JSON list of C-alpha atoms in Angstrom, two decimals:
[
{"chain": "A", "resi": 1, "resn": "UNK", "atom": "CA", "xyz": [5.28, -55.77, -132.74]},
{"chain": "A", "resi": 2, "resn": "UNK", "atom": "CA", "xyz": [7.00, -57.02, -135.98]},
{"chain": "A", "resi": 3, "resn": "UNK", "atom": "CA", "xyz": [5.52, -59.99, -137.42]},
{"chain": "A", "resi": 4, "resn": "UNK", "atom": "CA", "xyz": [8.94, -62.20, -138.17]},
{"chain": "A", "resi": 5, "resn": "UNK", "atom": "CA", "xyz": [9.25, -65.81, -139.75]},
{"chain": "A", "resi": 6, "resn": "UNK", "atom": "CA", "xyz": [11.89, -68.14, -138.52]},
{"chain": "A", "resi": 7, "resn": "UNK", "atom": "CA", "xyz": [15.34, -68.00, -140.30]},
{"chain": "A", "resi": 8, "resn": "UNK", "atom": "CA", "xyz": [14.90, -71.84, -140.79]},
{"chain": "A", "resi": 9, "resn": "UNK", "atom": "CA", "xyz": [18.31, -73.26, -139.51]},
{"chain": "A", "resi": 10, "resn": "UNK", "atom": "CA", "xyz": [19.82, -75.58, -141.71]},
{"chain": "A", "resi": 11, "resn": "UNK", "atom": "CA", "xyz": [18.65, -79.45, -141.15]},
{"chain": "A", "resi": 12, "resn": "UNK", "atom": "CA", "xyz": [21.31, -81.47, -139.67]},
{"chain": "A", "resi": 13, "resn": "UNK", "atom": "CA", "xyz": [22.87, -78.64, -137.49]},
{"chain": "A", "resi": 14, "resn": "UNK", "atom": "CA", "xyz": [24.21, -79.84, -134.21]},
{"chain": "A", "resi": 15, "resn": "UNK", "atom": "CA", "xyz": [22.66, -79.04, -130.87]},
{"chain": "A", "resi": 16, "resn": "UNK", "atom": "CA", "xyz": [24.55, -75.85, -129.84]},
{"chain": "A", "resi": 17, "resn": "UNK", "atom": "CA", "xyz": [26.36, -75.95, -126.33]},
{"chain": "A", "resi": 18, "resn": "UNK", "atom": "CA", "xyz": [24.86, -73.78, -123.56]},
{"chain": "A", "resi": 19, "resn": "UNK", "atom": "CA", "xyz": [24.90, -73.68, -119.86]},
{"chain": "A", "resi": 20, "resn": "UNK", "atom": "CA", "xyz": [21.84, -71.27, -119.00]},
{"chain": "A", "resi": 21, "resn": "UNK", "atom": "CA", "xyz": [20.18, -70.22, -115.68]},
{"chain": "A", "resi": 22, "resn": "UNK", "atom": "CA", "xyz": [16.58, -71.77, -115.18]},
{"chain": "A", "resi": 23, "resn": "UNK", "atom": "CA", "xyz": [13.62, -69.30, -114.30]},
{"chain": "A", "resi": 24, "resn": "UNK", "atom": "CA", "xyz": [13.23, -71.48, -111.11]},
{"chain": "A", "resi": 25, "resn": "UNK", "atom": "CA", "xyz": [16.81, -71.51, -110.16]},
{"chain": "A", "resi": 26, "resn": "UNK", "atom": "CA", "xyz": [19.59, -73.63, -110.83]},
{"chain": "A", "resi": 27, "resn": "UNK", "atom": "CA", "xyz": [21.43, -74.12, -114.10]},
{"chain": "A", "resi": 28, "resn": "UNK", "atom": "CA", "xyz": [20.84, -76.41, -116.95]},
{"chain": "A", "resi": 29, "resn": "UNK", "atom": "CA", "xyz": [24.15, -77.34, -119.12]},
{"chain": "A", "resi": 30, "resn": "UNK", "atom": "CA", "xyz": [23.76, -79.22, -122.53]},
{"chain": "A", "resi": 31, "resn": "UNK", "atom": "CA", "xyz": [26.30, -81.77, -121.43]},
{"chain": "A", "resi": 32, "resn": "UNK", "atom": "CA", "xyz": [23.79, -82.74, -118.75]},
{"chain": "A", "resi": 33, "resn": "UNK", "atom": "CA", "xyz": [21.41, -84.00, -121.16]},
{"chain": "A", "resi": 34, "resn": "UNK", "atom": "CA", "xyz": [20.55, -87.68, -121.93]},
{"chain": "A", "resi": 35, "resn": "UNK", "atom": "CA", "xyz": [20.24, -89.33, -125.33]},
{"chain": "A", "resi": 36, "resn": "UNK", "atom": "CA", "xyz": [16.65, -88.85, -125.90]},
{"chain": "A", "resi": 37, "resn": "UNK", "atom": "CA", "xyz": [15.42, -86.22, -128.39]},
{"chain": "A", "resi": 38, "resn": "UNK", "atom": "CA", "xyz": [15.35, -82.58, -127.52]},
{"chain": "A", "resi": 39, "resn": "UNK", "atom": "CA", "xyz": [12.77, -80.10, -128.16]},
{"chain": "A", "resi": 40, "resn": "UNK", "atom": "CA", "xyz": [13.90, -76.51, -127.59]},
{"chain": "A", "resi": 41, "resn": "UNK", "atom": "CA", "xyz": [11.25, -73.83, -127.38]},
{"chain": "A", "resi": 42, "resn": "UNK", "atom": "CA", "xyz": [11.87, -70.19, -128.15]},
{"chain": "A", "resi": 43, "resn": "UNK", "atom": "CA", "xyz": [9.56, -68.63, -126.04]},
{"chain": "A", "resi": 44, "resn": "UNK", "atom": "CA", "xyz": [8.81, -65.36, -123.77]},
{"chain": "A", "resi": 45, "resn": "UNK", "atom": "CA", "xyz": [6.00, -64.27, -121.40]},
{"chain": "A", "resi": 46, "resn": "UNK", "atom": "CA", "xyz": [4.31, -61.29, -123.36]},
{"chain": "A", "resi": 47, "resn": "UNK", "atom": "CA", "xyz": [4.08, -62.21, -126.83]},
{"chain": "A", "resi": 48, "resn": "UNK", "atom": "CA", "xyz": [0.42, -62.64, -127.88]},
{"chain": "A", "resi": 49, "resn": "UNK", "atom": "CA", "xyz": [1.84, -65.54, -130.31]},
{"chain": "A", "resi": 50, "resn": "UNK", "atom": "CA", "xyz": [3.44, -67.35, -127.49]},
{"chain": "A", "resi": 51, "resn": "UNK", "atom": "CA", "xyz": [0.28, -66.73, -125.27]},
{"chain": "A", "resi": 52, "resn": "UNK", "atom": "CA", "xyz": [-1.86, -68.38, -128.43]},
{"chain": "A", "resi": 53, "resn": "UNK", "atom": "CA", "xyz": [0.02, -71.41, -128.30]},
{"chain": "A", "resi": 54, "resn": "UNK", "atom": "CA", "xyz": [0.46, -71.93, -124.36]},
{"chain": "A", "resi": 55, "resn": "UNK", "atom": "CA", "xyz": [-2.27, -74.50, -124.30]},
{"chain": "A", "resi": 56, "resn": "UNK", "atom": "CA", "xyz": [-0.51, -76.74, -126.76]},
{"chain": "A", "resi": 57, "resn": "UNK", "atom": "CA", "xyz": [2.76, -76.42, -125.33]},
{"chain": "A", "resi": 58, "resn": "UNK", "atom": "CA", "xyz": [1.31, -77.77, -121.78]},
{"chain": "A", "resi": 59, "resn": "UNK", "atom": "CA", "xyz": [-0.52, -80.72, -124.16]},
{"chain": "A", "resi": 60, "resn": "UNK", "atom": "CA", "xyz": [3.23, -81.50, -125.61]},
{"chain": "A", "resi": 61, "resn": "UNK", "atom": "CA", "xyz": [4.56, -81.29, -122.11]},
{"chain": "A", "resi": 62, "resn": "UNK", "atom": "CA", "xyz": [1.94, -84.04, -120.83]},
{"chain": "A", "resi": 63, "resn": "UNK", "atom": "CA", "xyz": [2.31, -86.12, -124.19]},
{"chain": "A", "resi": 64, "resn": "UNK", "atom": "CA", "xyz": [6.11, -86.10, -124.63]},
{"chain": "A", "resi": 65, "resn": "UNK", "atom": "CA", "xyz": [7.87, -84.88, -121.63]},
{"chain": "A", "resi": 66, "resn": "UNK", "atom": "CA", "xyz": [8.89, -88.76, -120.65]},
{"chain": "A", "resi": 67, "resn": "UNK", "atom": "CA", "xyz": [10.07, -89.60, -124.27]},
{"chain": "A", "resi": 68, "resn": "UNK", "atom": "CA", "xyz": [11.94, -86.70, -125.07]},
{"chain": "A", "resi": 69, "resn": "UNK", "atom": "CA", "xyz": [13.57, -83.63, -123.37]},
{"chain": "A", "resi": 70, "resn": "UNK", "atom": "CA", "xyz": [11.69, -80.53, -123.61]},
{"chain": "A", "resi": 71, "resn": "UNK", "atom": "CA", "xyz": [13.43, -77.18, -122.81]},
{"chain": "A", "resi": 72, "resn": "UNK", "atom": "CA", "xyz": [12.05, -73.55, -122.81]},
{"chain": "A", "resi": 73, "resn": "UNK", "atom": "CA", "xyz": [14.33, -70.62, -123.41]},
{"chain": "A", "resi": 74, "resn": "UNK", "atom": "CA", "xyz": [13.46, -66.87, -123.19]},
{"chain": "A", "resi": 75, "resn": "UNK", "atom": "CA", "xyz": [16.06, -64.77, -124.95]},
{"chain": "A", "resi": 76, "resn": "UNK", "atom": "CA", "xyz": [14.33, -61.49, -124.89]},
{"chain": "A", "resi": 77, "resn": "UNK", "atom": "CA", "xyz": [16.14, -58.30, -123.76]},
{"chain": "A", "resi": 78, "resn": "UNK", "atom": "CA", "xyz": [15.48, -57.62, -120.23]},
{"chain": "A", "resi": 79, "resn": "UNK", "atom": "CA", "xyz": [16.85, -54.01, -120.94]},
{"chain": "A", "resi": 80, "resn": "UNK", "atom": "CA", "xyz": [14.09, -53.52, -123.39]},
{"chain": "A", "resi": 81, "resn": "UNK", "atom": "CA", "xyz": [11.45, -56.11, -122.42]},
{"chain": "A", "resi": 82, "resn": "UNK", "atom": "CA", "xyz": [11.59, -56.33, -118.46]},
{"chain": "A", "resi": 83, "resn": "UNK", "atom": "CA", "xyz": [8.28, -57.88, -118.51]},
{"chain": "A", "resi": 84, "resn": "UNK", "atom": "CA", "xyz": [9.87, -61.43, -119.85]},
{"chain": "A", "resi": 85, "resn": "UNK", "atom": "CA", "xyz": [12.26, -61.44, -116.62]},
{"chain": "A", "resi": 86, "resn": "UNK", "atom": "CA", "xyz": [12.67, -64.54, -114.41]},
{"chain": "A", "resi": 87, "resn": "UNK", "atom": "CA", "xyz": [9.41, -63.96, -112.20]},
{"chain": "A", "resi": 88, "resn": "UNK", "atom": "CA", "xyz": [7.09, -63.50, -115.06]},
{"chain": "A", "resi": 89, "resn": "UNK", "atom": "CA", "xyz": [8.70, -66.54, -117.12]},
{"chain": "A", "resi": 90, "resn": "UNK", "atom": "CA", "xyz": [8.36, -68.62, -113.80]},
{"chain": "A", "resi": 91, "resn": "UNK", "atom": "CA", "xyz": [4.75, -67.42, -113.24]},
{"chain": "A", "resi": 92, "resn": "UNK", "atom": "CA", "xyz": [3.88, -68.42, -116.93]},
{"chain": "A", "resi": 93, "resn": "UNK", "atom": "CA", "xyz": [5.19, -71.93, -116.52]},
{"chain": "A", "resi": 94, "resn": "UNK", "atom": "CA", "xyz": [3.44, -72.48, -113.18]},
{"chain": "A", "resi": 95, "resn": "UNK", "atom": "CA", "xyz": [0.23, -71.01, -114.70]},
{"chain": "A", "resi": 96, "resn": "UNK", "atom": "CA", "xyz": [0.24, -73.31, -117.29]},
{"chain": "A", "resi": 97, "resn": "UNK", "atom": "CA", "xyz": [1.91, -76.64, -115.19]},
{"chain": "A", "resi": 98, "resn": "UNK", "atom": "CA", "xyz": [4.89, -76.75, -117.62]},
{"chain": "A", "resi": 99, "resn": "UNK", "atom": "CA", "xyz": [7.17, -79.37, -115.93]},
{"chain": "A", "resi": 100, "resn": "UNK", "atom": "CA", "xyz": [9.99, -78.64, -118.33]},
{"chain": "A", "resi": 101, "resn": "UNK", "atom": "CA", "xyz": [13.11, -76.61, -117.54]},
{"chain": "A", "resi": 102, "resn": "UNK", "atom": "CA", "xyz": [12.86, -73.09, -118.66]},
{"chain": "A", "resi": 103, "resn": "UNK", "atom": "CA", "xyz": [15.99, -71.16, -119.18]},
{"chain": "A", "resi": 104, "resn": "UNK", "atom": "CA", "xyz": [16.83, -67.47, -119.32]},
{"chain": "A", "resi": 105, "resn": "UNK", "atom": "CA", "xyz": [19.24, -66.77, -122.16]},
{"chain": "A", "resi": 106, "resn": "UNK", "atom": "CA", "xyz": [20.06, -63.17, -121.13]},
{"chain": "A", "resi": 107, "resn": "UNK", "atom": "CA", "xyz": [23.21, -62.83, -123.23]},
{"chain": "A", "resi": 108, "resn": "UNK", "atom": "CA", "xyz": [21.19, -64.19, -125.94]},
{"chain": "A", "resi": 109, "resn": "UNK", "atom": "CA", "xyz": [23.91, -66.63, -127.08]},
{"chain": "A", "resi": 110, "resn": "UNK", "atom": "CA", "xyz": [21.84, -69.77, -127.59]},
{"chain": "A", "resi": 111, "resn": "UNK", "atom": "CA", "xyz": [19.37, -67.47, -129.56]},
{"chain": "A", "resi": 112, "resn": "UNK", "atom": "CA", "xyz": [22.35, -66.20, -131.91]},
{"chain": "A", "resi": 113, "resn": "UNK", "atom": "CA", "xyz": [23.44, -70.25, -132.17]},
{"chain": "A", "resi": 114, "resn": "UNK", "atom": "CA", "xyz": [19.83, -71.25, -133.22]},
{"chain": "A", "resi": 115, "resn": "UNK", "atom": "CA", "xyz": [19.41, -68.06, -135.50]},
{"chain": "A", "resi": 116, "resn": "UNK", "atom": "CA", "xyz": [16.46, -67.55, -133.63]},
{"chain": "A", "resi": 117, "resn": "UNK", "atom": "CA", "xyz": [14.28, -65.13, -135.11]},
{"chain": "A", "resi": 118, "resn": "UNK", "atom": "CA", "xyz": [10.54, -65.11, -133.32]},
{"chain": "A", "resi": 119, "resn": "UNK", "atom": "CA", "xyz": [8.59, -66.48, -130.56]},
{"chain": "A", "resi": 120, "resn": "UNK", "atom": "CA", "xyz": [7.48, -68.87, -130.46]},
{"chain": "A", "resi": 121, "resn": "UNK", "atom": "CA", "xyz": [10.00, -70.98, -132.50]},
{"chain": "A", "resi": 122, "resn": "UNK", "atom": "CA", "xyz": [10.46, -74.63, -132.30]},
{"chain": "A", "resi": 123, "resn": "UNK", "atom": "CA", "xyz": [13.97, -76.86, -132.77]},
{"chain": "A", "resi": 124, "resn": "UNK", "atom": "CA", "xyz": [13.66, -80.53, -132.59]},
{"chain": "A", "resi": 125, "resn": "UNK", "atom": "CA", "xyz": [17.24, -82.29, -132.32]},
{"chain": "A", "resi": 126, "resn": "UNK", "atom": "CA", "xyz": [17.71, -86.07, -132.21]},
{"chain": "A", "resi": 127, "resn": "UNK", "atom": "CA", "xyz": [20.81, -88.32, -131.99]},
{"chain": "A", "resi": 128, "resn": "UNK", "atom": "CA", "xyz": [22.44, -89.33, -135.20]},
{"chain": "A", "resi": 129, "resn": "UNK", "atom": "CA", "xyz": [24.29, -92.36, -136.13]},
{"chain": "A", "resi": 130, "resn": "UNK", "atom": "CA", "xyz": [27.12, -91.10, -133.88]},
{"chain": "A", "resi": 131, "resn": "UNK", "atom": "CA", "xyz": [24.96, -90.13, -130.85]},
{"chain": "A", "resi": 132, "resn": "UNK", "atom": "CA", "xyz": [25.14, -86.36, -131.64]},
{"chain": "A", "resi": 133, "resn": "UNK", "atom": "CA", "xyz": [21.99, -84.63, -131.34]},
{"chain": "A", "resi": 134, "resn": "UNK", "atom": "CA", "xyz": [21.41, -83.07, -134.87]},
{"chain": "A", "resi": 135, "resn": "UNK", "atom": "CA", "xyz": [18.45, -80.74, -136.09]},
{"chain": "A", "resi": 136, "resn": "UNK", "atom": "CA", "xyz": [15.38, -82.65, -137.50]},
{"chain": "A", "resi": 137, "resn": "UNK", "atom": "CA", "xyz": [12.81, -80.32, -137.53]},
{"chain": "A", "resi": 138, "resn": "UNK", "atom": "CA", "xyz": [12.45, -76.30, -137.13]},
{"chain": "A", "resi": 139, "resn": "UNK", "atom": "CA", "xyz": [9.63, -73.96, -137.59]},
{"chain": "A", "resi": 140, "resn": "UNK", "atom": "CA", "xyz": [5.85, -73.73, -136.75]},
{"chain": "A", "resi": 141, "resn": "UNK", "atom": "CA", "xyz": [3.78, -75.62, -134.21]},
{"chain": "A", "resi": 142, "resn": "UNK", "atom": "CA", "xyz": [0.98, -75.57, -136.66]},
{"chain": "A", "resi": 143, "resn": "UNK", "atom": "CA", "xyz": [-1.05, -73.27, -139.04]},
{"chain": "A", "resi": 144, "resn": "UNK", "atom": "CA", "xyz": [-2.90, -71.54, -136.13]},
{"chain": "A", "resi": 145, "resn": "UNK", "atom": "CA", "xyz": [-2.35, -67.93, -135.39]},
{"chain": "A", "resi": 146, "resn": "UNK", "atom": "CA", "xyz": [-4.13, -65.61, -133.26]},
{"chain": "A", "resi": 147, "resn": "UNK", "atom": "CA", "xyz": [-7.44, -64.63, -134.96]},
{"chain": "A", "resi": 148, "resn": "UNK", "atom": "CA", "xyz": [-7.06, -66.84, -137.94]},
{"chain": "A", "resi": 149, "resn": "UNK", "atom": "CA", "xyz": [-9.45, -69.64, -137.08]},
{"chain": "A", "resi": 150, "resn": "UNK", "atom": "CA", "xyz": [-6.94, -72.59, -137.65]},
{"chain": "A", "resi": 151, "resn": "UNK", "atom": "CA", "xyz": [-7.15, -75.38, -134.95]},
{"chain": "A", "resi": 152, "resn": "UNK", "atom": "CA", "xyz": [-4.55, -75.27, -132.47]},
{"chain": "A", "resi": 153, "resn": "UNK", "atom": "CA", "xyz": [-3.18, -78.70, -132.44]},
{"chain": "A", "resi": 154, "resn": "UNK", "atom": "CA", "xyz": [0.27, -78.84, -132.98]},
{"chain": "A", "resi": 155, "resn": "UNK", "atom": "CA", "xyz": [0.17, -80.92, -136.18]},
{"chain": "A", "resi": 156, "resn": "UNK", "atom": "CA", "xyz": [3.43, -79.84, -137.80]},
{"chain": "A", "resi": 157, "resn": "UNK", "atom": "CA", "xyz": [5.37, -80.46, -134.64]},
{"chain": "A", "resi": 158, "resn": "UNK", "atom": "CA", "xyz": [3.76, -83.31, -133.33]},
{"chain": "A", "resi": 159, "resn": "UNK", "atom": "CA", "xyz": [4.24, -85.03, -136.85]},
{"chain": "A", "resi": 160, "resn": "UNK", "atom": "CA", "xyz": [8.05, -84.61, -136.46]},
{"chain": "A", "resi": 161, "resn": "UNK", "atom": "CA", "xyz": [8.08, -85.44, -132.85]},
{"chain": "A", "resi": 162, "resn": "UNK", "atom": "CA", "xyz": [6.38, -89.04, -133.85]},
{"chain": "A", "resi": 163, "resn": "UNK", "atom": "CA", "xyz": [8.65, -89.48, -136.70]},
{"chain": "A", "resi": 164, "resn": "UNK", "atom": "CA", "xyz": [11.77, -88.98, -134.53]},
{"chain": "A", "resi": 165, "resn": "UNK", "atom": "CA", "xyz": [10.32, -91.07, -131.93]},
{"chain": "A", "resi": 166, "resn": "UNK", "atom": "CA", "xyz": [9.41, -94.16, -134.20]},
{"chain": "A", "resi": 167, "resn": "UNK", "atom": "CA", "xyz": [12.96, -93.75, -136.11]},
{"chain": "A", "resi": 168, "resn": "UNK", "atom": "CA", "xyz": [11.07, -92.46, -139.34]},
{"chain": "A", "resi": 169, "resn": "UNK", "atom": "CA", "xyz": [12.21, -89.63, -141.60]},
{"chain": "A", "resi": 170, "resn": "UNK", "atom": "CA", "xyz": [11.05, -86.12, -140.73]},
{"chain": "A", "resi": 171, "resn": "UNK", "atom": "CA", "xyz": [9.22, -84.78, -143.84]},
{"chain": "A", "resi": 172, "resn": "UNK", "atom": "CA", "xyz": [11.92, -81.96, -144.80]},
{"chain": "A", "resi": 173, "resn": "UNK", "atom": "CA", "xyz": [9.27, -79.92, -146.38]},
{"chain": "A", "resi": 174, "resn": "UNK", "atom": "CA", "xyz": [8.55, -77.68, -143.15]},
{"chain": "A", "resi": 175, "resn": "UNK", "atom": "CA", "xyz": [7.00, -74.26, -142.53]},
{"chain": "A", "resi": 176, "resn": "UNK", "atom": "CA", "xyz": [8.39, -71.39, -140.82]},
{"chain": "A", "resi": 177, "resn": "UNK", "atom": "CA", "xyz": [7.15, -70.30, -137.71]},
{"chain": "A", "resi": 178, "resn": "UNK", "atom": "CA", "xyz": [5.65, -66.77, -137.37]},
{"chain": "A", "resi": 179, "resn": "UNK", "atom": "CA", "xyz": [5.41, -64.47, -134.40]},
{"chain": "A", "resi": 180, "resn": "UNK", "atom": "CA", "xyz": [6.99, -61.50, -132.49]},
{"chain": "A", "resi": 181, "resn": "UNK", "atom": "CA", "xyz": [10.61, -60.83, -133.50]},
{"chain": "A", "resi": 182, "resn": "UNK", "atom": "CA", "xyz": [13.18, -61.72, -130.78]},
{"chain": "A", "resi": 183, "resn": "UNK", "atom": "CA", "xyz": [13.85, -58.54, -128.78]},
{"chain": "A", "resi": 184, "resn": "UNK", "atom": "CA", "xyz": [17.67, -58.16, -129.22]},
{"chain": "A", "resi": 185, "resn": "UNK", "atom": "CA", "xyz": [19.72, -56.20, -126.43]},
{"chain": "A", "resi": 186, "resn": "UNK", "atom": "CA", "xyz": [20.30, -52.77, -128.19]},
{"chain": "A", "resi": 187, "resn": "UNK", "atom": "CA", "xyz": [23.24, -52.54, -130.39]},
{"chain": "A", "resi": 188, "resn": "UNK", "atom": "CA", "xyz": [23.49, -56.24, -130.40]},
{"chain": "A", "resi": 189, "resn": "UNK", "atom": "CA", "xyz": [20.90, -57.18, -133.47]},
{"chain": "A", "resi": 190, "resn": "UNK", "atom": "CA", "xyz": [22.36, -60.00, -135.62]},
{"chain": "A", "resi": 191, "resn": "UNK", "atom": "CA", "xyz": [22.63, -59.69, -139.14]},
{"chain": "A", "resi": 192, "resn": "UNK", "atom": "CA", "xyz": [19.39, -61.55, -140.00]},
{"chain": "A", "resi": 193, "resn": "UNK", "atom": "CA", "xyz": [17.46, -59.01, -137.96]},
{"chain": "A", "resi": 194, "resn": "UNK", "atom": "CA", "xyz": [15.73, -56.31, -139.64]}
]
């Protein structure tokens, strides 16, 4: 397990296009999303950092799923980490009662477009003046990590979500998420990995 921080994709970046399978069947295409804000969460089933934040993800789903579009995505290599396959991801979502779509990014195209580096990682997009979804927040859920005794309350991400929903500016002083590195397909590691 390599402790890895977010790359901190530039604020204002547009929501990448995607068309990916859901772990429970069917597909989700970015063109089918509505004008509500979009929260992309880079997750997986096996990472201890993701396991640590699962209860708060459940609370976020409960608190915000009507006001915005929550989407989970797992981009880990199934070649090296079959424990992050669709059955395990579907089981994870079922155990935690997650209602949001959970996507399998097997070719890692969405992870590359986001410059994703770790699990978990959070990207909040909301419509700009032209109605295009652009990045308002990227980084940590909160300061809690396995074993550090910080409260798991989602305070950093929740502040950004509330700002977007009330039309306020999101604080640009954002802290990188930290977790396990995205498990890239062998020989396909991006330039920011290493």
